[in-house]
Amino acid sequence: MIILTDGHSNPITAKTACSVLRYCQNEVIAVLDVAAAGQTAEQLLGAGGKIPVIDNLDAAPDAKTLLIGIAPPGGKTPAHWRPIILSAINRGMNVVSGLHEFLADDTEFAAAAETAGTELIDVRRNDEHDVAHRDGLRSDCLRILTVGQDCCVGKMVVSIELTRDLKARGQTTKFVATGQTGILIAGDGCPIDCVVADFISGAVEKQILAGQHHDILCIEGQGSLAHPRYSAVTLGLLHGSMPHGMILCYEAGRETVNGMPNIGLKSLSELREAYESSARLMMPSQVIGIAMNSRLLSAEAAEVERDRVRQEFDLPVCDVFRHGPDELTEAVLQLKQQLENQVDQ
Amino acid sequence: MIILTDGHSNPITAKTACSVLRYCQNEVIAVLDVAAAGQTAEQLLGAGGKIPVIDNLDAAPDAKTLLIGIAPPGGKTPAHWRPIILSAINRGMNVVSGLHEFLADDTEFAAAAETAGTELIDVRRNDEHDVAHRDGLRSDCLRILTVGQDCCVGKMVVSIELTRDLKARGQTTKFVATGQTGILIAGDGCPIDCVVADFISGAVEKQILAGQHHDILCIEGQGSLAHPRYSAVTLGLLHGSMPHGMILCYEAGRETVNGMPNIGLKSLSELREAYESSARLMMPSQVIGIAMNSRLLSAEAAEVERDRVRQEFDLPVCDVFRHGPDELTEAVLQLKQQLENQVDQ
């Protein structure tokens, strides 16, 4: 596939591209960004190694699929991408999108795809219409949810890295994808931010029930309880998944809400309190570790920050890329042991 | 119009019918419930005076509209209503529905309506696709949100009664409808529980901006922060409307979550704490009064309960039907005075 990020190749807006480059590298031929052509994906987006950045579709004629590589607020397609998408369709490429605006609902795209005999795949499209029932949850399947100080801090990445590490230690574990990028990587899941409001918790519950033959579920968090736009999604996910434990994710150095530079972030400790008290309305749950995204910090500054947060919270703290997820994995395994002891009693 | 409640004529499931009978009585010709035919609407549903209950559409040949009068969990049409709805369409009646399942998406209904030249009006249909911006809120427009211990406790009714009383006292006040029944009564609003998850707060914000030329907005609450199904809707509404004050609504005598008899309700004091701490993530806000729905209690028991809750919370407490909303109105006016003093400073 070719990943389209043209004009939006920063790690926040193009987080779909970055994560697909990181976790599905073998499936990617090129990244399309006109102004950055000639660079590697690694140089442009910090992932993807030597995969080239190209300036038009002709430069990668073997590609079968075009992936829309961004997730802007509100999920709309940039206007100048329309001719690129149409051109891809006309060449017989399938187009995969995680935007709120569905490709298949666009009459021009739909007509072109019909003529070309190609597929338009909208990952966020869903038909969730069931409320939560709170019935049939397996008592000895451990549910771990990543929660955030803000959106776009790395919750999905933490859930994936944790899943990998738990599997490597012999635990049957599933990454439960709840966002478009996670679904692209996992191959299943539910795009929870695109479900009709009344059915958010019900849609999450369905994912939990489908995955609970695993011993551990690492559930991808969304948004933040303190995000003015997305807090509803976050609470629906928290109440629908009823986690036994939560991992609080944040980006060191960020001071304002993602996408809303006039609004300051709430502190980590306010957020921990908010998550634990909101969870308690359904089932007691605690933050068992903190995942620090330290991409803006030097190695030295990251260690200082890690120590500071460890001292403040007396919890395991790590950057899953810089330090590996081991400390968080240990915290999850400890909680699993506690759960097993409870179930045995 | 005729209101259809056949087989579901209880005040919880048929709350749409009850409220339309109460607030739009002049527009209703009859209620259709086969088993209860011959009763009055007042006898069957506790509202609507002498409006007759009928057992088929022939009994009210002048009706131009059939209103689906229920709001079941999940919002699906009862199967045995299909022939009644089809028959109404075939007679040339318009059909109005607040269900999640849209009439217009039903191929049989849609074909019949096209043949008959009638309209299918789905009140919950919306195309909200904008995130919240937190921009342009009028600082001296007082926002009051009703919040609940549970869903179906009377939040809409409290907001409407409060709006009426504030208007009667000369305050320019608007009832901001956020649910299908409120919209039927107000003639505008947004069906917030049917908005795509990412846009809940944005859709609420839009209603606030559209109404804030009034001095007071009484915003209809939805669900409950402690409802396993609908808490996401509740939080999106709380964070999108950023109320200056909240009125906590509950039904005296209810012990389990509406629709989930195995799950006990959280206490009023836990709910007050949850609403105030969740609101604080955006803007400080307090519960300024408690609206008790005492329909299950005798007059005497209602007074005992009122005293108990007054003592526990040291707040105004009333049943807006039994006692009138005066105490709550006074609390709103006090808060308005405080806001004016702040704005003046």
XYZ file of C-alpha atoms in Angstrom:
690
model
C 0.000 0.000 0.000
C 0.838 3.690 -0.328
C 0.104 5.860 2.710
C -1.185 9.350 1.911
C -0.141 12.087 4.379
C 0.514 14.920 1.884
C 0.888 18.240 3.716
C 0.001 16.684 7.088
C 3.129 14.642 7.873
C 3.487 15.394 11.564
C 3.334 12.664 14.208
C 0.063 13.971 15.716
C -2.129 14.453 12.619
C -0.486 11.555 10.765
C -0.603 9.164 13.698
C -2.404 6.549 11.594
C 0.495 6.604 9.102
C 3.120 6.416 11.874
C 1.508 3.432 13.558
C 0.868 1.480 10.358
C 4.514 2.134 9.379
C 5.594 0.838 12.784
C 3.393 -2.248 13.086
C 2.645 -3.213 9.452
C 5.893 -2.109 7.802
C 5.979 -5.058 5.379
C 2.708 -3.984 3.801
C 3.833 -0.438 2.935
C 5.573 0.476 -0.353
C 5.722 4.266 -0.017
C 4.440 7.398 1.731
C 2.998 10.143 -0.492
C 3.925 13.718 0.534
C 4.861 16.007 -2.360
C 7.023 18.484 -0.438
C 8.962 15.732 1.363
C 9.624 13.453 -1.645
C 13.111 11.926 -1.584
C 13.196 11.511 2.209
C 12.633 8.171 3.914
C 9.522 7.430 5.976
C 11.776 7.251 9.038
C 13.087 10.770 8.391
C 9.618 12.174 7.731
C 7.522 10.371 10.346
C 9.974 8.644 12.691
C 8.914 5.141 11.616
C 9.104 2.887 8.561
C 12.872 2.729 8.016
C 13.912 3.165 4.388
C 10.419 3.156 2.876
C 10.553 6.059 0.396
C 8.498 9.232 0.416
C 7.173 9.884 -3.107
C 5.463 12.828 -4.792
C 2.928 11.018 -6.951
C 1.261 7.661 -7.465
C 3.313 6.896 -10.612
C 6.389 6.484 -8.432
C 4.942 3.291 -6.888
C 3.048 1.575 -9.730
C 2.755 -1.787 -7.934
C 0.711 -0.467 -5.042
C -2.743 -2.063 -4.753
C -4.114 0.147 -1.983
C -4.070 3.790 -0.940
C -4.375 4.336 2.832
C -5.564 7.732 4.103
C -2.878 8.259 6.745
C -4.297 11.017 8.930
C -6.857 11.543 11.677
C -7.645 15.271 11.837
C -10.126 16.703 14.398
C -13.600 16.089 13.015
C -12.237 13.541 10.551
C -12.717 15.391 7.274
C -10.708 14.810 4.058
C -8.385 17.706 3.100
C -9.779 19.276 -0.103
C -6.546 18.993 -2.104
C -6.539 15.207 -1.575
C -9.638 14.653 -3.720
C -7.753 14.493 -7.057
C -5.149 12.138 -5.523
C -7.861 9.798 -4.207
C -9.745 9.898 -7.524
C -6.556 9.179 -9.414
C -5.840 6.176 -7.171
C -9.355 4.822 -7.758
C -9.016 5.337 -11.515
C -5.799 3.291 -11.486
C -7.707 0.408 -9.908
C -6.402 0.881 -6.370
C -8.571 0.179 -3.328
C -8.781 3.088 -0.897
C -8.852 2.573 2.882
C -9.911 5.417 5.171
C -10.450 5.905 8.886
C -12.035 9.353 8.532
C -15.489 10.264 9.838
C -16.444 11.394 6.318
C -17.019 8.117 4.530
C -15.449 7.625 1.100
C -18.339 5.428 0.028
C -20.847 8.229 0.777
C -19.048 10.576 -1.604
C -20.949 10.259 -4.874
C -17.912 11.105 -7.037
C -15.650 8.574 -5.269
C -18.397 5.941 -5.265
C -19.086 6.339 -8.988
C -15.369 6.184 -9.830
C -14.909 3.051 -7.713
C -17.843 1.367 -9.396
C -16.435 2.142 -12.843
C -12.930 1.008 -11.867
C -14.181 -2.067 -9.980
C -12.260 -1.137 -6.819
C -13.217 -1.066 -3.157
C -13.684 1.907 -0.839
C -13.136 0.671 2.714
C -14.308 2.965 5.537
C -12.880 1.554 8.753
C -15.050 3.789 10.937
C -18.312 2.616 9.320
C -20.309 0.594 11.845
C -23.849 -0.368 12.591
C -23.699 -0.701 16.366
C -27.244 -0.628 17.703
C -27.140 -2.557 20.952
C -27.050 -1.175 24.466
C -24.799 -2.706 27.122
C -26.235 -5.657 29.057
C -23.585 -6.252 31.715
C -24.050 -9.944 31.401
C -21.641 -12.822 30.836
C -18.339 -11.119 31.697
C -15.722 -13.790 32.492
C -14.558 -13.148 36.047
C -10.997 -14.382 35.517
C -10.241 -12.509 32.301
C -8.149 -9.488 33.264
C -9.138 -6.240 31.539
C -6.549 -3.462 31.282
C -7.524 -0.114 29.741
C -5.143 2.639 28.680
C -6.450 6.077 29.669
C -4.987 9.472 28.875
C -4.242 12.949 30.135
C -5.178 14.004 26.611
C -5.889 12.485 23.212
C -2.959 11.564 20.923
C -0.540 10.666 23.690
C 0.139 7.048 22.660
C -2.567 4.959 24.331
C -2.847 2.600 21.359
C 0.903 2.084 21.183
C 1.077 1.327 24.908
C -1.735 -1.237 24.597
C 0.004 -2.906 21.637
C 3.471 -2.962 23.235
C 2.000 -4.326 26.449
C 0.128 -7.030 24.525
C 3.335 -8.082 22.751
C 5.300 -8.239 25.975
C 2.601 -10.220 27.767
C 2.444 -12.668 24.866
C 6.235 -12.986 24.907
C 5.904 -14.003 28.560
C 3.423 -16.732 27.640
C 0.162 -14.993 28.568
C -2.757 -15.438 26.162
C -3.432 -11.783 25.513
C -5.463 -9.786 22.989
C -5.113 -6.169 21.940
C -8.707 -4.858 21.728
C -8.743 -2.143 19.069
C -11.214 0.713 19.535
C -9.962 3.206 16.938
C -9.425 3.221 13.191
C -5.644 2.792 13.332
C -5.814 0.033 15.906
C -8.362 -1.773 13.748
C -6.097 -1.500 10.682
C -3.271 -3.048 12.723
C -5.292 -5.688 14.608
C -7.606 -6.652 11.765
C -10.655 -6.360 14.016
C -12.185 -4.092 16.658
C -14.782 -1.353 16.865
C -14.357 2.338 15.902
C -15.863 3.510 19.153
C -15.763 7.245 18.429
C -18.049 6.716 15.442
C -20.764 4.721 17.209
C -24.155 6.348 17.895
C -24.000 7.850 21.416
C -26.509 5.519 23.134
C -24.566 2.444 22.013
C -20.966 3.322 22.952
C -20.839 1.142 26.067
C -22.768 -1.622 24.317
C -20.306 -1.680 21.411
C -17.337 -1.883 23.798
C -18.987 -4.634 25.824
C -19.420 -6.652 22.617
C -15.670 -6.436 21.918
C -14.918 -7.569 25.468
C -17.282 -10.543 25.254
C -15.785 -11.557 21.898
C -12.223 -11.472 23.244
C -12.532 -12.836 26.742
C -11.408 -16.365 25.941
C -7.983 -14.730 26.304
C -6.629 -14.428 29.843
C -5.748 -10.762 29.433
C -7.352 -8.046 27.304
C -5.339 -4.888 26.626
C -8.009 -2.407 25.603
C -7.068 0.606 23.516
C -8.214 3.812 25.227
C -9.613 6.865 23.441
C -9.530 10.602 24.154
C -9.494 11.797 27.747
C -12.074 12.409 30.462
C -10.823 16.014 30.458
C -10.964 16.579 26.684
C -13.723 19.104 25.866
C -14.509 17.285 22.634
C -14.101 13.589 23.304
C -14.753 12.969 27.010
C -18.037 11.198 26.237
C -16.231 8.592 24.132
C -13.717 8.081 26.933
C -16.371 7.508 29.595
C -18.380 5.159 27.382
C -15.240 3.107 26.836
C -14.383 3.117 30.545
C -17.883 2.055 31.586
C -18.326 -0.409 28.730
C -15.016 -2.195 29.357
C -15.034 -2.111 33.180
C -11.258 -2.510 33.469
C -9.644 -4.161 36.483
C -6.711 -1.777 36.066
C -5.803 1.302 34.053
C -2.541 2.647 32.663
C -2.428 6.430 32.588
C -0.709 7.740 29.444
C 0.646 11.236 28.883
C 3.116 13.162 26.786
C 5.841 14.853 28.813
C 6.105 18.540 27.991
C 2.583 18.953 26.604
C 0.764 21.793 28.355
C -2.441 22.409 26.403
C -5.248 20.191 25.118
C -4.484 18.636 21.736
C -6.195 20.749 19.076
C -7.270 23.424 21.579
C -4.209 25.563 22.387
C -6.175 27.963 24.606
C -7.153 25.258 27.085
C -4.602 24.048 29.626
C -4.264 20.368 30.507
C -5.458 19.092 33.862
C -2.692 17.583 35.981
C -1.916 13.860 35.953
C -3.086 13.599 39.524
C -6.448 15.226 38.721
C -6.800 12.807 35.827
C -5.940 9.776 37.961
C -8.591 10.839 40.456
C -11.122 11.418 37.653
C -10.552 7.992 36.081
C -10.651 6.128 39.368
C -13.782 7.893 40.632
C -15.578 7.511 37.286
C -14.643 3.826 37.084
C -15.909 3.306 40.652
C -19.457 4.191 39.516
C -19.430 0.768 37.788
C -16.610 -1.227 39.403
C -13.555 -0.252 41.481
C -10.423 0.117 39.365
C -7.046 1.708 39.899
C -4.319 3.263 37.820
C -1.547 0.646 38.121
C 1.142 2.369 36.081
C 1.997 5.439 34.074
C 3.117 5.421 30.441
C 5.170 8.473 29.601
C 5.538 9.514 25.984
C 8.887 11.312 26.127
C 9.451 11.953 22.417
C 9.931 15.684 23.037
C 12.618 15.111 25.700
C 16.322 14.279 25.566
C 17.336 10.940 27.114
C 18.599 12.797 30.160
C 15.478 14.944 30.580
C 13.341 11.808 30.176
C 15.102 10.166 33.149
C 14.539 13.261 35.303
C 10.861 13.307 34.339
C 10.525 9.565 34.979
C 11.957 9.936 38.487
C 9.739 12.912 39.229
C 6.564 11.060 38.228
C 7.620 7.877 40.032
C 8.089 9.876 43.208
C 4.816 11.747 42.854
C 2.688 8.635 42.270
C 4.718 5.743 43.667
C 3.812 3.758 40.556
C 5.781 2.113 37.724
C 6.575 4.702 35.038
C 8.090 4.114 31.601
C 8.219 5.186 27.990
C 7.375 1.954 26.168
C 9.750 2.796 23.305
C 12.625 4.228 25.329
C 12.532 1.842 28.276
C 10.408 -1.015 26.986
C 7.092 -1.873 28.673
C 8.567 -4.259 31.308
C 7.580 -2.265 34.375
C 4.008 -1.960 33.152
C 3.920 -5.659 32.236
C 5.013 -6.531 35.768
C 2.233 -4.358 37.186
C -0.319 -6.133 34.966
C 0.942 -9.579 36.017
C 0.743 -8.580 39.682
C -2.864 -7.495 39.215
C -3.587 -10.766 37.400
C -2.233 -12.694 40.387
C -4.502 -10.685 42.706
C -7.499 -11.423 40.476
C -6.689 -15.155 40.450
C -6.439 -15.165 44.234
C -9.838 -13.437 44.463
C -11.467 -15.842 42.011
C -10.017 -18.830 43.913
C -11.404 -17.614 47.222
C -52.603 13.326 16.159
C -53.069 9.832 17.544
C -50.427 8.587 19.977
C -49.553 4.889 19.645
C -48.601 3.140 22.898
C -50.334 -0.222 22.312
C -49.172 -2.788 24.870
C -46.576 -0.409 26.363
C -48.764 2.080 28.236
C -46.701 2.497 31.386
C -45.261 5.851 32.441
C -41.627 4.738 31.932
C -41.750 3.128 28.477
C -44.464 5.500 27.240
C -42.827 8.635 28.616
C -42.975 10.291 25.189
C -46.744 9.818 25.144
C -47.146 11.096 28.712
C -45.164 14.262 28.085
C -46.804 15.086 24.776
C -50.198 14.566 26.457
C -49.120 16.922 29.243
C -47.521 19.709 27.197
C -49.246 19.463 23.786
C -52.687 18.269 24.881
C -54.512 20.357 22.261
C -52.801 18.526 19.446
C -53.854 15.033 20.539
C -57.120 13.377 19.451
C -56.636 9.893 20.908
C -54.275 7.299 22.347
C -54.221 3.877 20.671
C -53.952 0.902 23.045
C -56.231 -2.031 22.158
C -56.496 -3.578 25.618
C -57.223 -0.222 27.316
C -59.791 1.116 24.812
C -62.642 2.955 26.537
C -60.446 4.474 29.255
C -59.298 8.094 29.169
C -55.679 9.063 28.582
C -55.595 10.372 32.158
C -56.661 6.972 33.508
C -54.205 5.078 31.339
C -51.150 7.341 31.458
C -51.793 9.946 34.140
C -51.988 12.833 31.681
C -54.228 14.091 28.862
C -57.539 14.508 30.712
C -60.519 13.124 28.826
C -58.690 12.317 25.577
C -60.034 8.835 24.692
C -58.071 5.599 24.406
C -59.105 3.808 21.201
C -58.512 0.333 19.809
C -58.013 1.137 16.118
C -57.364 3.989 13.734
C -60.978 4.007 12.448
C -62.088 5.370 15.800
C -60.339 8.717 15.091
C -60.772 9.287 11.349
C -59.783 12.984 11.487
C -56.259 12.369 12.758
C -53.548 13.585 10.391
C -50.560 12.170 12.267
C -49.581 9.023 14.151
C -46.989 9.582 16.895
C -44.941 6.628 18.116
C -45.376 7.208 21.839
C -42.649 5.070 23.411
C -38.903 5.117 24.038
C -37.822 1.535 24.793
C -34.158 0.693 25.570
C -32.336 0.489 22.269
C -35.146 2.344 20.525
C -36.597 -0.458 18.390
C -40.192 -0.647 17.073
C -42.311 -3.434 18.628
C -43.006 -6.012 15.898
C -46.798 -6.022 16.316
C -46.883 -2.257 15.571
C -45.801 -2.710 11.954
C -49.326 -3.336 10.595
C -50.693 -0.372 12.593
C -47.996 1.954 11.219
C -48.526 0.673 7.670
C -52.244 1.128 7.996
C -51.738 4.738 9.178
C -49.487 5.460 6.209
C -51.987 3.889 3.812
C -54.704 6.176 5.185
C -52.545 9.189 4.321
C -51.353 9.931 7.856
C -47.866 11.262 8.567
C -45.917 9.210 11.105
C -43.610 10.813 13.679
C -41.089 8.683 15.564
C -38.358 9.284 18.109
C -36.972 5.738 17.914
C -33.368 4.893 17.050
C -34.650 2.660 14.233
C -35.629 5.175 11.582
C -39.011 4.787 9.868
C -37.608 6.258 6.665
C -34.898 3.548 6.525
C -37.523 0.806 6.567
C -38.057 -0.076 2.911
C -41.665 -1.201 3.421
C -42.647 1.970 5.336
C -40.752 4.191 2.895
C -42.432 2.616 -0.148
C -45.875 2.913 1.452
C -45.266 6.570 2.338
C -44.160 7.346 -1.181
C -47.294 5.729 -2.618
C -49.553 7.483 -0.115
C -47.751 10.823 -0.410
C -47.239 11.083 3.360
C -44.243 12.006 5.483
C -42.160 9.826 7.811
C -40.553 12.118 10.382
C -37.674 10.656 12.423
C -36.983 13.103 15.243
C -33.714 11.407 16.205
C -32.272 11.670 12.676
C -29.380 14.140 12.704
C -26.244 14.913 10.803
C -24.095 16.380 13.584
C -20.485 16.341 12.433
C -18.782 19.156 14.300
C -16.563 18.883 17.351
C -16.884 21.363 20.226
C -14.875 24.578 19.905
C -15.393 26.193 23.301
C -15.601 29.575 21.681
C -18.134 32.395 21.850
C -20.023 31.347 25.009
C -21.874 34.390 26.403
C -20.542 34.981 29.906
C -23.785 36.359 31.334
C -26.155 33.713 29.987
C -26.898 31.349 32.869
C -26.844 27.649 31.964
C -28.749 25.207 34.179
C -28.573 21.471 33.442
C -30.808 18.796 34.930
C -28.816 15.688 35.882
C -30.092 12.388 37.198
C -29.558 9.529 39.599
C -30.869 7.378 36.758
C -32.537 7.756 33.367
C -36.332 8.249 33.215
C -36.638 10.187 36.466
C -38.169 13.376 35.034
C -35.238 15.587 33.998
C -37.084 16.907 30.938
C -40.185 17.726 32.936
C -38.128 19.572 35.567
C -36.378 21.634 32.862
C -39.725 22.514 31.254
C -41.471 23.399 34.529
C -38.499 25.498 35.587
C -38.484 27.292 32.225
C -42.200 28.080 32.574
C -41.794 29.411 36.089
C -38.766 31.548 35.176
C -40.687 32.985 32.211
C -43.668 33.700 34.453
C -41.283 35.700 36.624
C -40.175 37.765 33.637
C -36.876 36.040 32.843
C -36.097 35.441 29.169
C -35.573 31.693 29.367
C -35.313 28.869 26.874
C -35.851 25.156 27.376
C -33.029 23.485 25.430
C -34.345 20.112 24.251
C -31.818 17.280 23.932
C -34.120 14.282 23.527
C -36.820 13.216 21.109
C -39.749 14.049 23.388
C -38.325 17.430 24.356
C -37.843 18.223 20.673
C -41.463 17.280 19.889
C -42.588 19.660 22.637
C -40.136 22.525 22.016
C -40.163 22.340 18.220
C -36.351 22.426 18.107
C -33.299 20.895 19.797
C -30.866 18.071 19.182
C -31.401 14.322 19.826
C -28.106 14.031 21.650
C -28.242 10.284 22.292
C -28.323 9.653 18.553
C -25.318 11.779 17.601
C -22.062 10.081 16.526
C -19.873 9.728 19.639
C -17.105 12.190 18.685
C -19.633 14.971 18.138
C -21.794 14.792 21.282
C -20.232 17.805 23.007
C -20.070 19.717 19.720
C -23.773 19.157 19.066
C -24.678 20.366 22.566
C -22.433 23.414 22.228
C -24.266 24.323 19.020
C -27.613 24.306 20.853
C -26.154 26.512 23.584
C -24.738 29.037 21.100
C -28.062 29.142 19.237
C -30.013 29.844 22.432
C -27.774 32.140 24.425
C -29.534 35.368 23.480
C -31.814 34.279 26.311
C -30.681 35.185 29.814
C -31.247 31.671 31.143
C -31.022 28.299 29.406
C -32.677 25.312 31.075
C -30.953 22.376 29.431
C -32.664 18.990 29.358
C -30.388 16.351 30.862
C -30.047 12.769 29.624
C -29.296 9.441 31.284
C -27.014 9.364 34.304
C -23.260 9.318 34.926
C -23.878 6.044 36.739
C -26.006 4.366 34.058
C -24.085 1.419 32.541
C -25.627 2.119 29.136
C -25.915 5.866 28.779
C -23.196 7.484 30.917
C -21.273 8.608 27.816
C -24.251 10.643 26.602
C -24.565 12.215 30.039
C -20.918 13.268 30.213
C -20.928 14.654 26.661
C -23.951 16.743 27.563
C -22.358 17.937 30.815
C -19.082 18.891 29.140
C -20.726 20.342 26.031
C -23.141 22.557 27.978
C -20.777 23.607 30.803
C -23.603 24.461 33.202
C -23.215 27.077 35.922
C -25.531 25.027 38.088
C -27.142 21.586 38.085
C -30.413 20.240 39.449
C -30.156 16.634 40.577
C -33.296 14.648 39.704
C -34.338 11.302 41.150
C -37.346 9.114 41.693
C -38.090 8.400 45.339
C -38.397 4.686 45.983
C -36.461 3.488 42.943
C -33.674 1.121 43.964
C -32.280 -0.367 40.763
C -31.077 1.060 37.461
C -33.895 1.612 34.975
C -33.968 -1.358 32.595
C -31.306 -3.271 34.571
C -33.003 -4.736 37.662
C -29.847 -6.558 38.804
C -27.854 -3.363 39.232
C -28.431 -1.191 42.293
C -28.537 2.610 42.056
C -25.690 4.688 43.437
C -26.732 7.028 46.233
C -27.743 10.635 45.579
C -24.661 11.829 47.410
C -22.355 9.691 45.250
C -24.084 11.092 42.187
C -23.772 14.681 43.389
C -20.051 14.147 43.916
C -19.710 12.498 40.482
C -21.482 15.350 38.665
C -19.587 18.088 40.458
C -16.180 16.462 40.005
C -16.855 15.631 36.342
C -18.093 19.179 35.678
C -14.962 20.591 37.348
C -12.788 19.031 34.633
C -14.225 21.775 32.364
C -15.660 24.435 34.673
C -16.687 24.455 38.354
C -20.394 23.805 38.813
C -22.574 22.799 41.740
C -25.812 20.991 42.351
C -28.082 23.861 43.473
C -31.247 21.903 44.121
C -32.828 18.476 44.080
C -35.922 17.530 42.086
C -37.727 14.607 43.637
C -40.131 12.584 41.510
C -42.499 11.282 44.181
C -45.119 9.627 41.995
C -44.748 6.319 43.844
C -45.289 7.932 47.264
C -48.362 9.069 49.178
C -48.557 12.796 49.951
C -47.488 12.065 53.507
C -44.561 9.828 52.537
C -43.465 12.467 50.029
C -43.184 15.077 52.787
C -41.117 12.722 54.940
C -38.812 12.025 52.014
C -38.547 15.728 51.167
C -37.481 16.552 54.726
C -34.966 13.729 54.793
C -33.287 14.845 51.567
C -33.359 18.517 52.611
C -31.576 17.601 55.816
C -29.020 15.394 54.120
C -28.033 17.942 51.469
C -29.066 21.313 52.881
C -30.470 22.179 49.445
C -33.918 23.100 48.085
C -35.918 19.931 47.359
C -39.256 19.653 45.584
C -41.453 17.572 43.327
C -42.266 20.016 40.513
C -45.775 18.602 40.118
C -46.644 18.140 43.777
C -45.033 21.272 45.182
C -44.431 23.405 42.092
C -40.903 24.364 41.055
C -40.680 27.572 43.186
C -37.830 26.478 45.418
C -35.738 25.442 42.430
C -36.609 28.667 40.605
C -35.400 30.661 43.605
C -32.130 28.747 43.600
C -31.660 29.492 39.886
C -32.370 33.196 40.411
C -29.871 33.330 43.267
C -27.223 31.774 41.053
C -28.088 34.277 38.310
C -27.537 37.124 40.770
C -24.127 35.666 41.671
C -23.215 35.380 37.993
C -24.241 39.003 37.347
C -22.121 40.153 40.282
C -19.137 38.225 38.893
C -19.614 39.608 35.370
C -19.883 43.161 36.753
C -16.648 42.856 38.691
